[in-house]
Coordinates of C-alpha atoms and ligand atoms in Angstrom, one line a residue:
M99 CA -29.4 25.3 -17.0
P100 CA -25.8 24.5 -18.8
K101 CA -24.0 22.1 -17.4
Q102 CA -21.0 24.1 -16.2
F103 CA -23.3 26.0 -13.7
L104 CA -25.0 23.0 -12.5
P105 CA -24.0 22.0 -8.3
L106 CA -21.7 19.4 -8.2
A107 CA -22.2 18.7 -4.1
G108 CA -23.7 22.1 -3.7
E109 CA -21.2 24.4 -5.6
P110 CA -21.4 25.3 -8.9
M111 CA -19.1 22.9 -11.4
L112 CA -17.7 26.3 -13.0
R113 CA -16.7 27.7 -9.5
R114 CA -15.0 24.5 -8.7
T115 CA -12.6 24.3 -11.6
T116 CA -11.8 28.2 -12.0
K117 CA -11.1 28.0 -7.9
I118 CA -8.0 25.2 -9.0
F119 CA -6.6 28.1 -11.5
V120 CA -7.3 30.9 -9.4
T121 CA -5.5 29.5 -6.5
H122 CA -2.4 27.9 -8.6
P123 CA 0.9 29.9 -7.5
E124 CA 2.2 29.8 -11.5
I125 CA -1.4 31.2 -12.7
D126 CA -1.3 35.2 -13.0
G127 CA -5.1 35.4 -14.2
V128 CA -8.1 33.2 -15.1
A129 CA -11.3 34.6 -17.7
V130 CA -13.7 32.4 -18.6
V131 CA -15.7 32.7 -21.9
I132 CA -19.3 32.6 -21.5
H133 CA -22.7 32.9 -23.6
P134 CA -23.9 36.3 -23.2
D135 CA -27.1 34.9 -21.9
D136 CA -25.4 33.2 -19.3
R137 CA -23.8 36.3 -17.5
A138 CA -26.1 36.1 -14.1
L139 CA -25.6 32.2 -13.6
Y140 CA -21.9 33.1 -14.4
D141 CA -21.8 36.3 -11.6
G142 CA -23.9 33.9 -9.2
A143 CA -21.1 30.8 -9.9
T144 CA -18.3 32.9 -9.4
Q145 CA -18.5 35.5 -6.8
G146 CA -15.4 36.6 -5.1
L147 CA -13.1 34.3 -6.8
G148 CA -11.1 37.6 -8.4
L149 CA -11.4 36.6 -11.9
L150 CA -10.7 38.5 -15.0
D151 CA -13.7 39.9 -16.8
P152 CA -15.7 37.4 -18.6
I153 CA -15.7 37.0 -22.1
A154 CA -18.5 36.6 -24.8
G155 CA -18.3 33.0 -26.7
G156 CA -18.5 32.4 -30.0
A157 CA -20.6 30.1 -32.4
K158 CA -18.6 27.1 -31.8
R159 CA -16.0 26.0 -29.5
Q160 CA -12.9 27.0 -31.5
D161 CA -14.4 30.7 -32.0
S162 CA -14.8 30.8 -28.4
V163 CA -11.4 30.3 -27.8
L164 CA -10.2 32.5 -30.2
N165 CA -12.4 35.2 -28.5
G166 CA -10.9 34.2 -25.1
L167 CA -7.4 34.6 -26.8
E168 CA -8.2 37.8 -28.8
A169 CA -9.1 39.3 -25.4
L170 CA -5.9 38.6 -23.8
K171 CA -4.1 40.5 -26.5
E172 CA -3.5 43.8 -24.0
S173 CA -1.5 41.6 -21.4
A174 CA -0.1 39.5 -24.1
P175 CA 1.1 36.5 -21.6
D176 CA 3.8 34.3 -22.1
H177 CA 1.7 30.8 -21.9
V178 CA -1.8 30.3 -21.8
L179 CA -3.9 27.3 -20.7
I180 CA -7.1 26.2 -22.3
H181 CA -9.1 24.2 -19.8
D182 CA -12.9 22.8 -20.2
A183 CA -14.8 24.2 -17.3
A184 CA -16.4 20.6 -17.1
R185 CA -13.5 19.1 -15.9
P186 CA -13.5 20.2 -12.4
F187 CA -11.3 17.2 -11.3
I188 CA -7.7 18.8 -12.1
I189 CA -5.4 18.6 -10.1
P190 CA -2.8 21.4 -9.5
R191 CA 0.2 19.5 -10.3
D192 CA -0.9 18.4 -13.4
V193 CA -1.6 21.9 -14.7
S194 CA 2.0 22.5 -13.1
A195 CA 3.2 19.5 -15.4
C196 CA 1.6 21.5 -18.6
I197 CA 3.2 24.9 -17.7
A198 CA 6.8 23.4 -16.9
A199 CA 6.8 21.2 -20.5
L200 CA 6.6 24.6 -22.4
V201 CA 10.1 25.0 -21.7
E202 CA 10.8 22.7 -24.5
R203 CA 7.7 22.8 -26.4
D204 CA 5.2 25.1 -28.0
G205 CA 2.5 23.4 -26.5
A206 CA 1.4 20.4 -23.7
I207 CA -1.4 18.8 -23.4
L208 CA -2.7 16.2 -20.6
A209 CA -3.4 13.2 -22.1
V210 CA -4.3 9.5 -21.2
P211 CA -3.1 6.3 -22.9
V212 CA -5.8 4.4 -24.3
R213 CA -6.0 1.1 -22.4
D214 CA -9.6 -0.7 -23.8
T215 CA -9.1 -2.2 -27.1
L216 CA -10.8 0.0 -29.9
K217 CA -13.1 -1.7 -32.1
R218 CA -14.8 0.2 -35.5
G219 CA -18.2 -0.8 -36.5
K220 CA -22.2 0.1 -36.4
Q221 CA -24.2 -2.5 -35.2
C222 CA -21.5 -5.2 -35.6
I223 CA -17.5 -5.0 -35.3
T224 CA -16.0 -4.3 -38.6
D225 CA -12.2 -3.9 -37.7
T226 CA -10.2 -3.7 -34.6
V227 CA -8.1 -0.6 -34.3
S228 CA -4.7 -1.1 -32.9
R229 CA -4.5 1.6 -29.9
D230 CA -0.6 1.6 -30.1
G231 CA 0.6 5.3 -29.7
L232 CA -3.0 6.5 -28.8
W233 CA -4.1 8.8 -26.3
R234 CA -7.6 10.2 -25.4
A235 CA -7.1 14.1 -24.8
Q236 CA -8.0 16.2 -22.0
T237 CA -7.3 19.8 -20.8
P238 CA -5.8 22.0 -19.7
Q239 CA -3.9 22.6 -22.8
A240 CA -0.8 25.0 -22.7
F241 CA 0.8 26.8 -25.3
R242 CA 2.9 29.7 -25.5
Y243 CA 0.6 32.6 -26.0
L244 CA 1.6 34.1 -29.2
A245 CA 2.0 30.7 -31.1
I246 CA -1.5 29.6 -30.4
L247 CA -3.0 32.9 -31.3
A248 CA -1.6 32.8 -34.4
A249 CA -2.3 29.3 -35.0
H250 CA -6.0 30.1 -34.2
R251 CA -6.5 33.0 -36.3
A252 CA -5.1 30.8 -39.1
A253 CA -7.9 28.3 -38.5
A254 CA -10.7 30.5 -37.8
G255 CA -13.7 29.0 -39.2
E256 CA -12.8 25.7 -39.3
A257 CA -14.1 23.2 -36.7
L258 CA -11.3 21.5 -34.7
T259 CA -12.1 19.6 -31.7
D260 CA -9.5 20.9 -29.5
D261 CA -6.7 23.4 -29.5
A262 CA -4.0 20.8 -29.7
A263 CA -5.8 19.9 -33.6
V264 CA -5.3 23.9 -34.1
A265 CA -1.7 23.8 -33.1
E266 CA -0.8 20.7 -35.0
K267 CA -2.3 22.3 -38.2
A268 CA 0.0 25.4 -37.6
G269 CA 2.8 22.7 -37.3
L270 CA 3.4 23.7 -33.7
S271 CA 5.2 20.9 -31.8
V272 CA 2.9 19.6 -28.7
A273 CA 3.9 17.7 -26.0
L274 CA 1.7 14.9 -24.2
V275 CA 1.9 15.0 -20.7
P276 CA 0.4 11.9 -18.9
G277 CA -2.7 12.7 -17.1
K278 CA -5.2 11.1 -14.9
E279 CA -8.3 9.2 -15.6
N280 CA -10.1 10.9 -12.7
N281 CA -9.7 14.2 -14.9
L282 CA -13.2 13.5 -16.1
K283 CA -15.2 15.4 -18.2
V284 CA -18.6 16.0 -16.8
T285 CA -20.9 15.3 -19.6
T286 CA -24.1 13.3 -19.1
A287 CA -26.1 12.6 -16.0
E288 CA -24.3 9.5 -15.2
D289 CA -20.9 11.5 -15.4
V290 CA -22.5 14.2 -12.5
A291 CA -23.5 11.2 -10.3
L292 CA -19.8 9.5 -10.7
A293 CA -18.3 13.2 -9.9
E294 CA -20.4 13.6 -6.7
R295 CA -19.4 10.3 -5.6
M296 CA -15.6 11.4 -6.3
L297 CA -16.3 14.4 -4.1
A298 CA -17.9 12.6 -1.7
L299 CA -15.1 10.0 -1.1
A300 CA -12.4 12.8 -1.5
S301 CA -13.9 14.8 1.6
G302 CA -13.4 12.1 4.0
K303 CA -16.5 13.0 5.9
T304 CA -19.1 10.7 7.0
R305 CA -22.5 10.4 8.2
V306 CA -23.9 7.6 10.4
G307 CA -27.2 6.0 10.8
S308 CA -28.5 3.2 13.0
G309 CA -31.7 0.6 12.3
F310 CA -33.0 -1.5 14.7
D311 CA -35.9 -4.2 13.9
V312 CA -37.6 -7.3 15.0
H313 CA -40.1 -10.1 13.7
R314 CA -41.5 -12.5 15.5
F315 CA -41.8 -16.5 14.7
T316 CA -44.7 -17.9 13.1
E317 CA -45.4 -21.5 11.6
G318 CA -43.4 -22.3 8.5
D319 CA -40.2 -23.6 7.4
H320 CA -37.4 -21.1 6.8
V321 CA -36.5 -17.3 7.6
I322 CA -35.2 -14.9 4.9
L323 CA -32.2 -13.1 6.3
C324 CA -30.0 -10.6 4.1
G325 CA -31.9 -12.0 1.3
V326 CA -30.9 -16.1 1.9
S327 CA -33.3 -18.7 2.4
I328 CA -32.1 -20.3 5.7
P329 CA -34.1 -23.6 6.7
H330 CA -35.6 -23.4 10.3
D331 CA -38.9 -25.2 12.0
R332 CA -40.5 -21.6 12.2
A333 CA -40.6 -18.7 9.8
L334 CA -40.9 -14.7 10.5
A335 CA -44.0 -13.2 10.3
G336 CA -44.4 -9.7 8.5
H337 CA -46.4 -8.0 5.7
S338 CA -42.7 -8.6 3.3
D339 CA -40.6 -11.3 3.7
A340 CA -40.1 -10.5 7.3
D341 CA -36.1 -10.0 6.5
V342 CA -35.5 -8.4 10.0
A343 CA -31.6 -7.8 8.8
L344 CA -32.4 -6.3 5.5
H345 CA -35.2 -4.3 7.5
A346 CA -32.6 -2.8 10.2
L347 CA -30.1 -2.1 7.1
V348 CA -32.7 -0.2 5.3
D349 CA -33.5 1.9 8.7
A350 CA -29.8 2.5 9.0
I351 CA -29.6 3.8 5.4
L352 CA -32.2 5.9 5.6
G353 CA -31.1 7.3 9.0
A354 CA -27.4 8.3 7.6
L355 CA -29.5 10.3 4.9
G356 CA -31.8 11.7 7.5
A357 CA -34.5 10.3 5.0
G358 CA -36.9 9.3 7.2
D359 CA -37.8 5.2 8.2
I360 CA -38.8 2.3 6.4
G361 CA -42.5 2.4 7.5
E362 CA -42.7 5.9 5.7
H363 CA -41.0 4.8 2.4
F364 CA -43.2 1.2 2.3
P365 CA -46.1 1.4 4.5
P366 CA -47.1 -1.9 5.7
S367 CA -50.4 -0.8 4.6
D368 CA -49.4 -0.4 1.2
A369 CA -50.5 -3.9 -0.8
R370 CA -47.3 -3.3 -3.3
W371 CA -45.3 -4.5 -0.5
H372 CA -47.2 -7.7 0.8
G373 CA -45.3 -10.4 0.6
A374 CA -42.6 -8.3 -1.0
E375 CA -38.7 -9.5 -1.5
S376 CA -37.0 -6.7 1.1
R377 CA -34.3 -6.7 -1.5
V378 CA -36.4 -4.2 -3.1
F379 CA -36.5 -1.8 -0.1
V380 CA -32.3 -2.1 -0.1
E381 CA -32.8 -1.3 -4.0
R382 CA -34.8 1.9 -3.3
A383 CA -32.7 2.9 -0.2
C384 CA -29.2 2.4 -2.7
Q385 CA -31.2 4.4 -5.1
L386 CA -31.4 7.5 -2.6
V387 CA -27.9 7.2 -1.6
R388 CA -26.8 7.7 -5.2
D389 CA -29.3 10.2 -5.8
A390 CA -28.0 12.2 -2.5
G391 CA -24.5 12.2 -4.2
T392 CA -23.6 9.9 -1.5
C393 CA -21.8 6.5 -1.4
F394 CA -21.2 3.7 1.3
A395 CA -17.9 4.0 3.5
N396 CA -19.1 0.5 5.5
V397 CA -21.8 -1.0 6.9
D398 CA -22.2 -3.5 9.9
L399 CA -24.9 -5.6 11.0
T400 CA -25.7 -7.5 13.6
V401 CA -28.4 -10.7 13.6
I402 CA -29.9 -11.5 17.4
C403 CA -31.3 -15.0 17.8
E404 CA -31.0 -18.4 19.7
R405 CA -31.9 -20.2 16.6
P406 CA -31.3 -20.8 13.7
N407 CA -27.6 -21.3 14.1
L408 CA -26.6 -18.3 11.4
G409 CA -22.9 -19.7 11.2
P410 CA -22.8 -21.6 8.1
H411 CA -24.9 -19.5 6.2
K412 CA -22.9 -15.9 6.8
P413 CA -20.5 -16.0 3.5
A414 CA -23.5 -16.3 1.7
M415 CA -25.4 -13.7 3.7
S416 CA -22.5 -11.3 3.3
E417 CA -22.1 -11.8 -0.4
R418 CA -25.5 -11.1 -1.0
L419 CA -25.3 -7.8 1.3
A420 CA -22.3 -6.9 -1.2
E421 CA -24.3 -7.5 -4.3
L422 CA -27.1 -5.5 -2.8
L423 CA -25.2 -2.4 -1.6
D424 CA -22.6 -2.8 -4.6
L425 CA -19.7 -2.9 -1.9
P426 CA -16.7 -5.3 -1.4
V427 CA -17.3 -8.0 1.3
G428 CA -14.2 -6.4 3.4
R429 CA -16.4 -3.3 4.0
I430 CA -19.5 -5.4 5.2
G431 CA -19.4 -6.5 8.8
L432 CA -21.9 -9.2 9.6
K433 CA -22.2 -11.1 13.0
A434 CA -25.0 -13.3 14.7
T435 CA -25.1 -13.6 18.5
T436 CA -27.5 -14.9 20.8
T437 CA -28.8 -13.5 24.0
E438 CA -27.5 -16.5 26.3
G439 CA -31.4 -17.7 26.5
L440 CA -32.4 -14.6 28.0
G441 CA -35.4 -12.1 26.7
F442 CA -37.6 -12.8 23.7
T443 CA -34.9 -13.6 21.3
G444 CA -33.6 -16.0 24.2
R445 CA -36.9 -17.7 24.6
G446 CA -37.3 -18.0 20.6
E447 CA -39.9 -15.9 20.2
G448 CA -38.3 -13.8 17.1
I449 CA -35.6 -12.3 15.6
A450 CA -33.7 -8.8 16.0
A451 CA -31.1 -6.9 13.9
Q452 CA -29.3 -4.0 14.2
A453 CA -27.4 -2.0 11.6
V454 CA -25.0 1.0 11.3
V455 CA -24.2 2.1 7.9
S456 CA -21.4 5.0 7.3
L457 CA -21.7 6.9 4.2
F458 CA -19.2 9.5 2.4
V459 CA -20.8 12.8 2.1
A460 CA -19.1 15.8 0.0
Ligands
MG1187 MG1 -39.3 -5.1 9.7

């Protein structure tokens, strides 16, 4: 499926993008240039938005834009904005900034200054390119309509990569309007995952999961909690490394995802998990979080035991959790408590752990 029709957090990317323009008070009409074969996908994605009729694209990007501009001939608007369907994070204020710049200029594009040092080379660096005065062009690119139509007609058949280049070739003055890094062009699978996390974060909506686990003591000389080896005169029994804290955490993550429990994902009967480091379970659960297009809001974990004394080990345990979850330590709660000698933990028969996980969801 062409990427602009792919769902982002359940809504086609094209729909997200066009909605921002359709609902913008300074925009009178929005038309999408599509491949004629994609008509059904287009209809499904844009239902009810009140767009102008779609326009058939050409062989190359530049041909498609020219077709789009030609289709507006009848209405001949004062201004036109050309935008990538794959940039769904454009904000209305930046659209307005481009339009406002057309008072002074023939064109105006959103762009961000290059901050990284630029290198030229193939396998090795041949030289360092000055980034002074360099910008990365984004869209929308806004133009006085008749000027950009004439420029595109004159440049027909060339292979320029954006409309500002077409305008520059025609000698038009094009303003650089500072844009935002967030105005991501969703191109690769990695971009899709990032876009979903951005949407989840922006939604502010969360889901919560809880987890609880117990492991009994057996003979040994250390326990493993949150992936940290802690000297003790007993060890925890279990088919994996018996990291009771990480097991509670994994169950909380799975709970927030509505994705079952640790026993279903990593059955004790499966020899693969015999003696396994529990970090593997956390890594799998984190992959499920990414696959679901969600991200952690915060994590809170309580380990319950009389001994060993976990106080001195808490910084190392927190850091290990931060690393495993790819989350700042400030969003990880880690507590150790006793049960005042009461119950199985009080009698020193084992260690219990409970966890709460909150995920941002779009
Ligand atoms: Mg367990």
